[in-house]
Every structure is written in structure tokens, then in C-alpha cells.
XYZ file of C-alpha atoms in Angstrom:
568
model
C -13.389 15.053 74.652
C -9.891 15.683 72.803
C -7.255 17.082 75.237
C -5.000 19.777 73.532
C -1.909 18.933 75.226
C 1.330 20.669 74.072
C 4.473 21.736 75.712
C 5.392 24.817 77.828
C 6.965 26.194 74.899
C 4.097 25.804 72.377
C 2.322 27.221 75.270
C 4.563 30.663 75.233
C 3.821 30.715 71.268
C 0.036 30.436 71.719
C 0.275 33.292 74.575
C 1.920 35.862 72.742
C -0.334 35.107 69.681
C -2.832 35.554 72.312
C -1.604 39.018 73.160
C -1.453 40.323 69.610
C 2.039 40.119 69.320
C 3.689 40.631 65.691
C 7.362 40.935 65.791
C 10.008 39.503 67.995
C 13.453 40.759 68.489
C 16.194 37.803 69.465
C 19.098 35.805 69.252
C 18.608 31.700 70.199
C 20.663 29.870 72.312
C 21.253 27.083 74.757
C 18.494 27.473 77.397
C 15.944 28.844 74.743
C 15.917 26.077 72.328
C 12.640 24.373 72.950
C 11.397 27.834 72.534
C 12.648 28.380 69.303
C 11.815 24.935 67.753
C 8.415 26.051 68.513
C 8.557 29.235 67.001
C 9.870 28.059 63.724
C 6.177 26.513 63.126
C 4.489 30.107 64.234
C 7.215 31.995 61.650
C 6.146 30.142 58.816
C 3.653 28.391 56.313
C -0.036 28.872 57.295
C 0.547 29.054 60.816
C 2.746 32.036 60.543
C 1.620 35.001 62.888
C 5.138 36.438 64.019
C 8.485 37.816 62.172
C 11.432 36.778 64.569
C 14.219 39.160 63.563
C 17.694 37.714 64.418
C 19.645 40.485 66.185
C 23.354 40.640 66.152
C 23.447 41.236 69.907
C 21.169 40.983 72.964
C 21.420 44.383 73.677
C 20.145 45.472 70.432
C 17.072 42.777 70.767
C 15.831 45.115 73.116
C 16.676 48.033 71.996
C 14.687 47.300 68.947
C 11.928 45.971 71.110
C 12.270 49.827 73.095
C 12.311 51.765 69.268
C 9.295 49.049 68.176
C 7.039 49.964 71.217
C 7.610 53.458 71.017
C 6.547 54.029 67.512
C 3.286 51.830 67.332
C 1.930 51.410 71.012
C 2.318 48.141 71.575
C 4.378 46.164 73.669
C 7.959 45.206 72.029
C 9.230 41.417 72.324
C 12.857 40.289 72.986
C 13.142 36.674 72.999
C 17.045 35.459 74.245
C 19.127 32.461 75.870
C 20.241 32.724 79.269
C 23.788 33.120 81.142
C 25.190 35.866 78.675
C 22.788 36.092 76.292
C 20.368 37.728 79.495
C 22.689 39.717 80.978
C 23.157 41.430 77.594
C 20.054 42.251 77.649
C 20.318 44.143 81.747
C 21.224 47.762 79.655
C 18.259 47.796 77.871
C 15.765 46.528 80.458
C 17.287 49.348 82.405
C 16.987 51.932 79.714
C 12.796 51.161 79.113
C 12.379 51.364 82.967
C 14.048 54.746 83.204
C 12.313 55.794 79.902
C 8.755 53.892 80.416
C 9.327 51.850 77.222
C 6.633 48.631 77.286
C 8.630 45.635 76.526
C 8.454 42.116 77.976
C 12.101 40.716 77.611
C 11.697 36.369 77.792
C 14.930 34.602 78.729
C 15.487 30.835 79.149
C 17.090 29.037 82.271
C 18.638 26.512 83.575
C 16.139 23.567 84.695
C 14.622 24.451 87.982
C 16.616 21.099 89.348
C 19.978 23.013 88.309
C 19.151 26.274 90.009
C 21.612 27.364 92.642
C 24.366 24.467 91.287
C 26.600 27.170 89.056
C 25.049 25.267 86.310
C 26.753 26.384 82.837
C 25.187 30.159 82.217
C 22.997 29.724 85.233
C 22.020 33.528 86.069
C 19.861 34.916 89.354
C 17.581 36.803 86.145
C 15.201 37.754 88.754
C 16.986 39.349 90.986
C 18.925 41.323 88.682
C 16.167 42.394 86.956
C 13.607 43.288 89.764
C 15.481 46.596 90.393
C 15.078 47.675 86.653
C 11.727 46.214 86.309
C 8.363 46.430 86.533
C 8.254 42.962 87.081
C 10.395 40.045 86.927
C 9.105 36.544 87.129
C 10.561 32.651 86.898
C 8.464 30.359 85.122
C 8.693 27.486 86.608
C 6.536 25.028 85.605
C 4.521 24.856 82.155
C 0.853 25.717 84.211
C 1.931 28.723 84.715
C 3.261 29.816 81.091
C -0.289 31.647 80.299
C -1.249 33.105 83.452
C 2.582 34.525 83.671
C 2.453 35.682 80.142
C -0.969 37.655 80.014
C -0.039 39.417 83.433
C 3.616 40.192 82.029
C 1.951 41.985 78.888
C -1.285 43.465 81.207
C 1.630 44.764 83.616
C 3.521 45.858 80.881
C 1.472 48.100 79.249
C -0.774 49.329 81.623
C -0.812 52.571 83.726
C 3.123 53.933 83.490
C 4.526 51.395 81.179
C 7.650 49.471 81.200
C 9.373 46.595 81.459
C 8.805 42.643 82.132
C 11.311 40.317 82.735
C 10.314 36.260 82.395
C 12.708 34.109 83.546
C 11.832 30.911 81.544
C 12.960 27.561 83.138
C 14.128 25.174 80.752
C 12.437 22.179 81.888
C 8.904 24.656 81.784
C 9.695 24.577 78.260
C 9.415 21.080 77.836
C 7.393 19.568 79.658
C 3.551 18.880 78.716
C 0.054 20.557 79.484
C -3.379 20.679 78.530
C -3.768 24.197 77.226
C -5.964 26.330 79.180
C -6.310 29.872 77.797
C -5.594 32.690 80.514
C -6.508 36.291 80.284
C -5.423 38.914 83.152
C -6.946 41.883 83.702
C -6.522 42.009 87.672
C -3.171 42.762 89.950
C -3.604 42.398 93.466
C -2.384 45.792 94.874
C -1.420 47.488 91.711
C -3.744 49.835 90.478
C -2.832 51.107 87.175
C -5.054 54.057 86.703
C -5.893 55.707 89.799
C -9.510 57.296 90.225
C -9.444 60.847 89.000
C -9.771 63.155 92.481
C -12.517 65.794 91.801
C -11.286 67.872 94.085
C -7.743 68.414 92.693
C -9.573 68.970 89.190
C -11.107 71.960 90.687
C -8.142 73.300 92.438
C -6.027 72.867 89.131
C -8.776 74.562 87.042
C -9.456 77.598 89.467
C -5.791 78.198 89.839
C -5.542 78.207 85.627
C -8.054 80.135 85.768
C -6.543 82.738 87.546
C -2.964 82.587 86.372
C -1.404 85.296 84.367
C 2.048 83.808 83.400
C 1.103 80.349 83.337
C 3.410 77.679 81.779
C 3.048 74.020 80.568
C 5.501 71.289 80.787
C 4.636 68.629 77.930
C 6.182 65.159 78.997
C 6.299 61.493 76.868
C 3.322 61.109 79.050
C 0.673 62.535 77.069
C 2.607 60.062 74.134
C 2.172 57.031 76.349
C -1.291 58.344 77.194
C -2.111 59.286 73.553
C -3.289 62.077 75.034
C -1.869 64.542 72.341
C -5.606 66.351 71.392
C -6.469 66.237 75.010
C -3.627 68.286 75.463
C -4.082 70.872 72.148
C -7.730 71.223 73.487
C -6.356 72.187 77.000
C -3.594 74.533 75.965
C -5.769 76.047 73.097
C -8.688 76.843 75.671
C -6.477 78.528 78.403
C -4.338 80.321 75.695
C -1.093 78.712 77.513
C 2.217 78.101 76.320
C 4.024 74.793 76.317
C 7.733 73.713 76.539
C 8.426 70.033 75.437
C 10.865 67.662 77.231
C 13.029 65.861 74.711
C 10.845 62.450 75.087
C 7.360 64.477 74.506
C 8.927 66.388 71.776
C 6.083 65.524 69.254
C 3.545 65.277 72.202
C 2.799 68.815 70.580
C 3.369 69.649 66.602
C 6.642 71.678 65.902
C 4.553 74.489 64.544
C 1.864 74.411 67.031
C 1.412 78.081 68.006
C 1.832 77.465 71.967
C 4.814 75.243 71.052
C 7.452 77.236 73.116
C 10.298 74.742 72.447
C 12.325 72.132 74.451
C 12.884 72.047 78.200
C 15.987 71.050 79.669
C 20.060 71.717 79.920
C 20.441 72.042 75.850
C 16.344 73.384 75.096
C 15.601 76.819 73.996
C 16.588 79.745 75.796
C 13.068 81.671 76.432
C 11.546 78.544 77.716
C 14.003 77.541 80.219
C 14.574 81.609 81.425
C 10.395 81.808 81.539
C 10.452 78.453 84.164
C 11.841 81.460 86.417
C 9.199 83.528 86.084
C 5.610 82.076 85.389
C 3.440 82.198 87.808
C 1.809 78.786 87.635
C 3.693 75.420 86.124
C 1.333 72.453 84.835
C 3.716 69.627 84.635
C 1.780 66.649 82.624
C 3.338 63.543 82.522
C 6.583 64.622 82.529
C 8.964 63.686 86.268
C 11.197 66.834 86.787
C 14.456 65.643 85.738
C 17.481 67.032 86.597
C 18.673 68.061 83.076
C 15.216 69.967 83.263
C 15.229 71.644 86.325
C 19.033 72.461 86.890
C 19.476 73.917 90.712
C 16.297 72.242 92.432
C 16.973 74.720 94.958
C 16.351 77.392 92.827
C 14.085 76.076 90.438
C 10.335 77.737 89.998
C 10.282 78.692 93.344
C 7.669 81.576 92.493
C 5.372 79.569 90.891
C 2.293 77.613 91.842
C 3.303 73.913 90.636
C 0.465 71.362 89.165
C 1.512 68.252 88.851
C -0.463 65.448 86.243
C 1.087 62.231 86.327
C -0.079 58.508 86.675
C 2.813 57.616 88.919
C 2.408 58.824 92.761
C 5.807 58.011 93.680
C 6.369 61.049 91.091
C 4.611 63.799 93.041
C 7.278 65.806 95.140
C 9.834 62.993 94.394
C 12.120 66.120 92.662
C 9.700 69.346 92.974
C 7.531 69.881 95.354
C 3.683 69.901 94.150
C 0.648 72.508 95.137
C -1.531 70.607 93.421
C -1.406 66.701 92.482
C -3.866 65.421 89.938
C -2.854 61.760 89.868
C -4.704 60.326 86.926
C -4.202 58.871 83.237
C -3.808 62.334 81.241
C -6.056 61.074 78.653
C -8.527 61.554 81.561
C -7.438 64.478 83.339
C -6.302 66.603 81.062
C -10.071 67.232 79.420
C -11.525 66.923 83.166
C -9.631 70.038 84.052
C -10.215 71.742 80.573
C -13.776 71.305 81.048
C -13.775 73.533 84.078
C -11.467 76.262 82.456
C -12.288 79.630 81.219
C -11.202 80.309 77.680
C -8.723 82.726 78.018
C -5.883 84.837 76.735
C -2.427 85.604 77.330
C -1.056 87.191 74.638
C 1.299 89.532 76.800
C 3.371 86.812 78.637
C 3.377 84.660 75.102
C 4.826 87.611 73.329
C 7.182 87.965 76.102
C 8.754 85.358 74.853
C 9.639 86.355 71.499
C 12.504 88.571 72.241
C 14.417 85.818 73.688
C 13.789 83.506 70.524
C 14.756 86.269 68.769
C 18.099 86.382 70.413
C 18.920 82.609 70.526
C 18.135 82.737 66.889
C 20.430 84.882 66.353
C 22.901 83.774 68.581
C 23.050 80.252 68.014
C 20.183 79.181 65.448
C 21.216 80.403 62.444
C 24.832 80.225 62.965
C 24.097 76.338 63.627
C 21.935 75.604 61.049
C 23.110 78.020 57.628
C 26.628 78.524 58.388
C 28.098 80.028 55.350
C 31.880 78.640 55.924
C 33.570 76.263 57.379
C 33.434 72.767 58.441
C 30.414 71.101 57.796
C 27.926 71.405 61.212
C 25.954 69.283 62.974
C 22.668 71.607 63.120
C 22.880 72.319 59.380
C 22.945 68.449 58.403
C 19.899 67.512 61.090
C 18.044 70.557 59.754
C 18.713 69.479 56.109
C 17.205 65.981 56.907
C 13.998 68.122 59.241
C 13.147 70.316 55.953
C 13.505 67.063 53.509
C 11.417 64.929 55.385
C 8.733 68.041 56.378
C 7.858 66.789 60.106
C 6.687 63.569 58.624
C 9.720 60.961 59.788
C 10.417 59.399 62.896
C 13.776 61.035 64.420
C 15.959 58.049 66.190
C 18.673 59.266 68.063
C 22.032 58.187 69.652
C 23.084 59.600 72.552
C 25.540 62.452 72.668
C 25.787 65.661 70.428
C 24.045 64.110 67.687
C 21.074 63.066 70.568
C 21.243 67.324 71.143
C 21.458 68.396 67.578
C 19.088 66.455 66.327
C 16.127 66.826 68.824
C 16.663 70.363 68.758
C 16.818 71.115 64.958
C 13.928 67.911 63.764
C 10.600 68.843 63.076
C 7.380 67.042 64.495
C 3.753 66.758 62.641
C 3.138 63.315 63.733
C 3.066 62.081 67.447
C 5.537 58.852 68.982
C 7.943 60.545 66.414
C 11.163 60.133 68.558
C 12.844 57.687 69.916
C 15.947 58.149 71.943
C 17.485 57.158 75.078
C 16.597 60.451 77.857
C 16.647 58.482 81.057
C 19.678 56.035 80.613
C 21.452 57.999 77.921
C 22.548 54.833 76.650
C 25.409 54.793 73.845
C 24.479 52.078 70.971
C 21.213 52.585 71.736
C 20.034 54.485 68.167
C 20.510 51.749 65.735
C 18.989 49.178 66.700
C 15.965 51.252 68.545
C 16.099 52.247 64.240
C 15.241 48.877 63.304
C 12.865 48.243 65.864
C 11.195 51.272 64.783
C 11.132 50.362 60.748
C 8.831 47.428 62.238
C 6.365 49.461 63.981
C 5.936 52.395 61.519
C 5.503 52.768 57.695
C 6.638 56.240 57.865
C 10.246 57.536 57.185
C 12.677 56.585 60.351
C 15.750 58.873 60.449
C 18.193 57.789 63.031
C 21.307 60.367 63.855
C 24.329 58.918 65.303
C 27.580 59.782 66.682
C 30.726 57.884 65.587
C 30.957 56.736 69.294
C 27.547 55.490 69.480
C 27.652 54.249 65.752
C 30.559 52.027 66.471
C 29.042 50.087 69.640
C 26.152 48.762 67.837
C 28.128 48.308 64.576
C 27.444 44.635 64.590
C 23.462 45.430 64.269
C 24.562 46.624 60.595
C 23.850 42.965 59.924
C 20.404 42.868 61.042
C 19.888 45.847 58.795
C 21.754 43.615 55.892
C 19.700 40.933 56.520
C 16.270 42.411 56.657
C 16.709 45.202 53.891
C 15.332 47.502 57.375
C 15.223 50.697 55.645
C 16.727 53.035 58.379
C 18.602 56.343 56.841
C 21.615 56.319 58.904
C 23.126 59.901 59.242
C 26.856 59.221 60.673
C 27.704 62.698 62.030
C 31.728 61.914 62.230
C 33.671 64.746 64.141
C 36.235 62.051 65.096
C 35.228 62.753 68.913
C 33.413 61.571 71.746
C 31.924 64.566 71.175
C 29.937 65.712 74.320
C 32.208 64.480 76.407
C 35.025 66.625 74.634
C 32.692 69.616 75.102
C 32.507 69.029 78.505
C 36.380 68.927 78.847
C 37.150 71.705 76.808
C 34.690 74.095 79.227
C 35.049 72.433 82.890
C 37.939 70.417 82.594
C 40.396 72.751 81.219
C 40.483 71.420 77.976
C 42.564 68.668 79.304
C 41.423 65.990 76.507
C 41.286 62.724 77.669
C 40.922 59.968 75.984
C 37.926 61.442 73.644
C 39.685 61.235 70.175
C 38.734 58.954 68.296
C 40.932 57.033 65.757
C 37.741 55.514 62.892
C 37.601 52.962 60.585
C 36.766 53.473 56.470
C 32.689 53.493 57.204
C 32.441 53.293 53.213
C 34.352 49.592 53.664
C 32.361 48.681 56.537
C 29.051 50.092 54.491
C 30.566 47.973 51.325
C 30.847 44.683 53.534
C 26.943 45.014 54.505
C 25.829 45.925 50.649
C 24.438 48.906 52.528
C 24.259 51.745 50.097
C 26.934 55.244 51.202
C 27.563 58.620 50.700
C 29.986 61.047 52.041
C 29.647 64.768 52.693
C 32.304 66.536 53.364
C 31.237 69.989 52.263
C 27.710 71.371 52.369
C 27.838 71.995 48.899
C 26.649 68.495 48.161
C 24.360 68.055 51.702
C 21.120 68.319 49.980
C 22.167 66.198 47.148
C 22.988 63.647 49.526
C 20.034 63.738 51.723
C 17.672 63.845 48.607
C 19.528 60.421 47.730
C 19.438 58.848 50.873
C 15.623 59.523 51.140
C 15.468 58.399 47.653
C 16.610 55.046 48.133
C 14.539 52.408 49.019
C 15.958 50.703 51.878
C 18.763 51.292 54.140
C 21.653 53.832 53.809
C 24.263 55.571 55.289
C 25.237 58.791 54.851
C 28.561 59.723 56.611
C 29.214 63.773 57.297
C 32.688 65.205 58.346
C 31.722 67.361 61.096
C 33.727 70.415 62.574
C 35.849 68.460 65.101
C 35.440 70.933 67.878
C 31.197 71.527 67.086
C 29.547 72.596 70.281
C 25.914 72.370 71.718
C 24.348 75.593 72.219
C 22.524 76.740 74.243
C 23.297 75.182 77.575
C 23.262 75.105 81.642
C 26.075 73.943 83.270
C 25.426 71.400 85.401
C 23.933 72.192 88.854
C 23.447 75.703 87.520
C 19.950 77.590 87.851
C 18.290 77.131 84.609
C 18.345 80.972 83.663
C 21.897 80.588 84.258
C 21.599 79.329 80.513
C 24.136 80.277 78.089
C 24.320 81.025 74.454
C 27.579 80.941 73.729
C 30.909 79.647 74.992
């Protein structure tokens, strides 16, 4: 009998073939290179089965990975050298933890006879990472390349998701095997999707049941669950309205009848005020966070709280739970639906209504069809929403543009945002952009800052070199622009250090043959959008934005959320 022997890292090509991976986000170096003399062979000719995309940065390899998973499903890939090229990596990592992004980030290292020596860009990867991980491993030895791999990607993806850190020693990469094909489907003490209690069901459903303001809380969890018709068939049954947290935005369709808006310190007005006053909250898959809940001290106190998540160690971590229905929402979302009563609240949803009406009128339409001025930020982001009817992907910075834009898109299609909630990570939108032109076919519309835009600026290249169509709206106000808000109303408008002195974008968009527009009045904004969405590949479109442009509504921090206010 032939023995298929083959080194650790032709082992680590087979395993992710194994795993149905597609794409792979990295930069080679050093401590990686027997990896990536084996992946030429998989990235070409007939044994091709992955696109490696050369990133400009480490940070953005994982970023992409982050916008990749989010958009299809799967599990996104960074591949990168060790010493520097890891710790690049240490904001993302952190960033799919907070945000339960499924990626599996594979770094090389040192041989295992150099560890602990200083050896050049020797780095403790595992113990940085564990904090920030699901899971961090060391690979040391070429056995254990296929077991490590399938329980990386079975850890990754399963129950909450996030992610894996391997820690891939360079003499593992080297050294020879016979290859023995390893499938995990088993963890020792982690259990992934916890047995659905029966008895909370019922408690959950009779309370429903008998609720007359009740209120849902739609979190990225139904996404990750792709749970979205459980959830229409749950809300649609019980007649109950839903707020949206910024990651489960298109959990529920914009213009979804029991859509009540988005939660949080910059949602809508009527949902955040109503948190105050319904009578029962169903929080599903969503973890309380403090730009949702404001005051905890204050927060919902006179209503009955459910609580669906996956994760335990979520359940009266921020707000304390009634009722805990620990479960995959895919599961107990129709479980409790089954026992409901198909009811009707049209009262308390109407009730809600006059305080639309008023932030409509307040901040809405002066934000999105001003009719002098400046150019805004809410009239460019709603431009793009009514171009692209609900049917792009929204990829976001973070900052006023991150605001702006997830409050003025529009959602038909669910995993149809991708931004940073958890880490608020700067330089996170354009490369999560790219990632996401990888795993989608549809339209991907990433909003950035000219803070944000400028710390990934380098990823401009990756966009050069793969023709990755992202439409790039530049929303230039010439400001760190959140932060200046937050100066000009709690710091006495003492202004530090938030101007920004920026480059010629058009040059910079010249140098990277990426096609450019300017708008500087919104006489020509829908010209310009109906170019940019016109063109096949990438482009940027650069808006001068009212310098002093502010986010509306809002809760001050530590506030009560019907502290909320609608104007400054």
C-alpha cells in the first residue's frame, strides 16, 4: 500500500480544502513560508480550490476575513507571518470576538526548538490571543495539523461564533506525515447548542400571551442563527413590535410592518422611549449593551424581561432576566411561537406613531432633504439607500458615518451590514468591504469617515489589485467627527486635536486607477451616485460634508434611554 506522505504544510492546504474553504485573506512572510509554497500549487492550474488575496496590512486580512464571514456564513480565513505580521492581526481577532464574527486567523512561528529564546519575531500568539478568542492553539507538530484544523473551524462556527487563533510552528510546517484525514464534531465540555428547556418555552409563551405592551429586541443573533423567518413568523403571530440593534439591522426587512427601528444611543426615538414602558421585553440574540440600555439602573425596570440567547454567560450578565430560554433561536424562536396565541396590539403599535412622527420631523427630514446648505451626511447615505432599493450590503466605518449610515440604509436582504458594534474599530470598513465583495454578488456599499478612510488607506491597493468592486462613499467633513460632537456638547467645545488637515483623495484615487467623483453640492448627488453604481468595479465618491454635522437623535452617555434627545 502507497503511503501519502506530505508535509505539515501540504497538510494545512488539504484541511482547509477539507473544510470548504474558498478565499483566504493574507500577507506572507518569514515564519509562513512553507505555508505559502504550498499554497501556490492549491491557487493555481487544476489543483486550484482557493483565491489568496494579498492584503496590504494584517489588520485588514482580517478584517476582510470579519466582512467575508458576515456576508456568506461561512467561516473567513486570514493566513499571516508571525512576530509583527500576528500582532497586526490582535485588533481584528478582538473585534470578531466582541462582534461574534467566525474567522480562524493561522499565523506561523518560530520552530518549537526556538520558543522562549527571543528568537527574531518570536511572539507568545497564544497567550495573547486566548483573551480575545474562542480558542487559541500552537501547532506543534505536523500530526496534529488536521485534528487542530477541523476543531478550529467546528469551534469556530458553531453555537455563538467567533474567533480561532492557530499558532503554526515552523518546523510543523515542514516536517513529514502520512496524511490521515480528521473530522471533529465533538468538544469535550463545550456544548454549542444547549438543549431547548421546555419549561422556559412555556413560561415565555404564557407571559406573551398575556402581555399588552410587549416589545422585541432583534439582535445579529437571529443573523448568525439564520433565524430571520423564525423570527417574522413569531412577531407576525403575537402582533409584536420589534426594535433592531445596529448588528441585526436586516435581521428584520426595513419595511417590515413591526419594524419599529434601531435600538441604542443614536436609534429612533419611539423605540428607545417605548423600552420605558412595555410591559414585557423579548430580547433574542441580542446581549444588552450599554449603548442600548443607557442607565442600567433605570433601564426597563417595569417590564417582564425574556431573554433568548445561545450564550449563558449572557443571561443577567447586564439585565437581569425573568425568563431565560437558552437555545439556538432557529430553535426557540418557533418552539415558543408554537405555543402563542395569535394576537393583536394595535393600540400600543399605534402608540408609537406620534413619536415617529415627531423625530421625523425633528431630525429626519431635516437630515435627509435639507434644502440649503452644506451638503449632509443623512441626505448622501439616503441617496445611496433609495438607489440601491434595500438590495446592497451597507459596510460601515466607525464614527458618524457608522451612525448615519445605519440609520438612513435600507434592508430587504438579511447579513446586509457589516460594521464594527462591539470594538468600534477605526479602519475597520474598507477592508471588511473587500472581504465582503468575496462573499456576496450583490451591491456592497461601504461609508467611511475621512478618519477611518485614512487608516486603512493602504488596503486601496488590494482594491487596485483585485478590481474588488466596493463603492466607496468618503463622507469628508474634515473632522474626527464624533469625537468633535462629543466635544462640542460635553467638553465645552474645547476642540482638541479633532481637525483634520486631508490629502487630495482625487490624487490618491488617481495613483490606484480607482475611478472618483466629487460632490460638493447636492445638486449633482444623484448624478454621482447613479455613476458610481454604474461603474463596474471599484469607486470612490468623495462628499464635502457640513463640518460641524451632528448625529441626531441621541442619549448622553450614562443617561436613561428616554432621556433621548432630538436636538442639540
Amino acid at each position: 500500500m502507497l503511503r501519502d506522505r506530505i508535509t505539515g504544510a501540504k497538510a494545512l492546504m488539504r484541511a482547509l480544502k477539507a473544510e470548504g474553504v474558498k478565499t483566504i485573506f493574507g500577507y506572507p512572510g518569514g515564519s509562513i513560508m512553507p505555508v505559502y509554497d504550498a499554497l501556490y500549487d492549491y491557487t493555481r492550474g487544476e489543483k486550484k480550490c482557493f483565491d489568496h488575496i494579498l492584503v496590504r496590512h494584517e489588520q485588514g486580512a482580517t478584517h476582510a476575513a470579519e466582512g467575508y464571514a458576515r456576508v456568506s456564513g461561512e467561516v473567513g480565513v486570514a493566513l499571516v507571518t508571525s512576530g509583527p505580521g500576528v500582532t497586526n492581526t490582535l485588533t481584528g481577532i478582538a473585534d470578531a470576538m466582541l462582534d461574534s464574527t467566525p474567522i480562524v486567523v493561522i499565523a506561523g512561528q518560530v520552530p518549537i526548538a526556538a520558543l522562549g529564546t527571543d528568537a527574531f519575531q518570536e511572539v507568545d500568539l497564544v497567550g495573547v490571543a486566548q483573551p480575545i478568542s474562542k480558542w487559541s492553539y500552537q501547532i506543534r507538530h505536523a500530526e496534529d495539523v488536521a485534528w487542530a484544523v477541523s476543531r478550529a473551524f467546528y469551534i469556530a462556527r458553531t453555537g455563538r461564533p467567533g474567533p480561532v487563533v492557530l499558532d503554526f510552528a515552523k518546523n510543523a510546517q515542514t516536517e513529514e506525515i502520512d496524511w490521515v484525514p480528521t473530522q471533529i464534531d465533538f468538544v469535550r465540555s463545550y456544548v454549542p447548542y444547549p438543549k431547548l428547556d421546555a419549561v422556559a418555552v412555556n413560561r415565555a409563551a404564557n407571559i406573551i400571551n398575556n402581555a399588552k405592551r410587549p416589545l422585541a429586541l432583534v439582535g445579529q443573533g437571529v443573523e448568525l442563527g439564520n433565524a430571520q423567518e423564525e423570527l417574522k413568523a413569531f412577531l407576525e403571530k403575537a402582533d409584536i413590535p420589534a426594535g433592531r440593534t445596529m448588528l441585526g439591522l436586516s435581521a428584520l426587512p426595513s419595511n417590515h410592518p413591526l419594524n419599529v427601528g434601531m435600538l441604542g444611543m443614536h436609534g429612533n426615538y419611539a423605540v428607545n422611549l417605548k423600552e420605558q414602558e412595555c410591559d414585557v421585553l423579548i430580547a433574542i440574540g441580542m446581549r444588552f449593551s450599554d449603548r442600548v440600555t443607557g442607565n442600567l439602573k433605570t433601564y426597563a425596570k417595569q417590564a417582564i424581561v425574556i431573554h433568548l440567547d445561545i450564550d449563558r454567560s449572557e443571561i443577567d450578565k447586564n439585565v437581569k432576566t425573568d425568563v431565560a430560554v437558552v437555545a439556538d433561536c432557529k430553535e426557540s424562536l418557533p418552539a415558543i411561537t408554537a405555543l402563542l396565541k395569535t394576537n393583536e396590539h394595535h393600540e400600543w403599535r399605534e402608540s408609537f406613531k406620534e413619536l415617529d412622527k415627531l423625530e421625523r420631523e425633528k431630525v429626519i427630514e431635516p437630515a435627509i432633504h435639507p434644502t440649503q446648505g452644506p451638503l449632509l451626511m443623512g441626505e448622501v447615505v439616503n441617496a445611496v439607500a433609495e438607489a440601491t432599493k434595500g438590495d446592497a450590503v451597507l459596510v460601515t466605518d466607525v464614527g458618524q458615518n457608522q451612525l448615519f449610515a445605519t440609520r438612513y440604509f435600507k434592508y430587504n436582504h438579511n447579513r446586509s451590514i457589516c460594521t464594527s458594534g462591539g470594538l468600534g474599530t477605526m479602519g475597520y470598513g474598507m477592508p471588511a468591504a473587500i472581504g465582503a465583495t468575496f462573499g456576496t454578488s450583490r451591491t456592497v456599499c461601504c461609508f467611511m469617515g475621512d478618519g477611518g478612510f485614512q487608516m486603512c488607506i493602504e488596503e486601496l491597493g488590494t482594491i487596485m489589485e483585485q478590481k474588488a468592486p466596493v463603492k466607496m462613499i468618503l463622507l469628508n467633513n474634515n473632522y474626527l467627527g464624533n469625537v468633535r460632537q462629543w466635544q462640542d456638547m460635553f467638553w465645552m467645545r474645547r476642540k482638541s486635536f479633532t481637525k483634520m488637515l486631508n490629502p487630495c483623495y482625487e490624487l490618491i484615487a488617481q495613483g490606484y486607477g480607482i475611478p472618483y467623483q466629487a460632490v460638493t453640492d447636492r445638486n449633482s448627488l444623484a448624478e454621482a451616485v447613479e455613476k458610481m453604481l454604474a461603474t463596474d468595479g471599484p469607486f470612490i465618491m468623495e462628499c464635502a460634508i457640513k463640518e460641524e454635522d451632528n448625529v441626531l437623535p441621541m442619549t448622553p452617555p450614562g443617561m436613561n434611554v428616554n432621556d433621548m434627545m432630538l436636538e442639540i
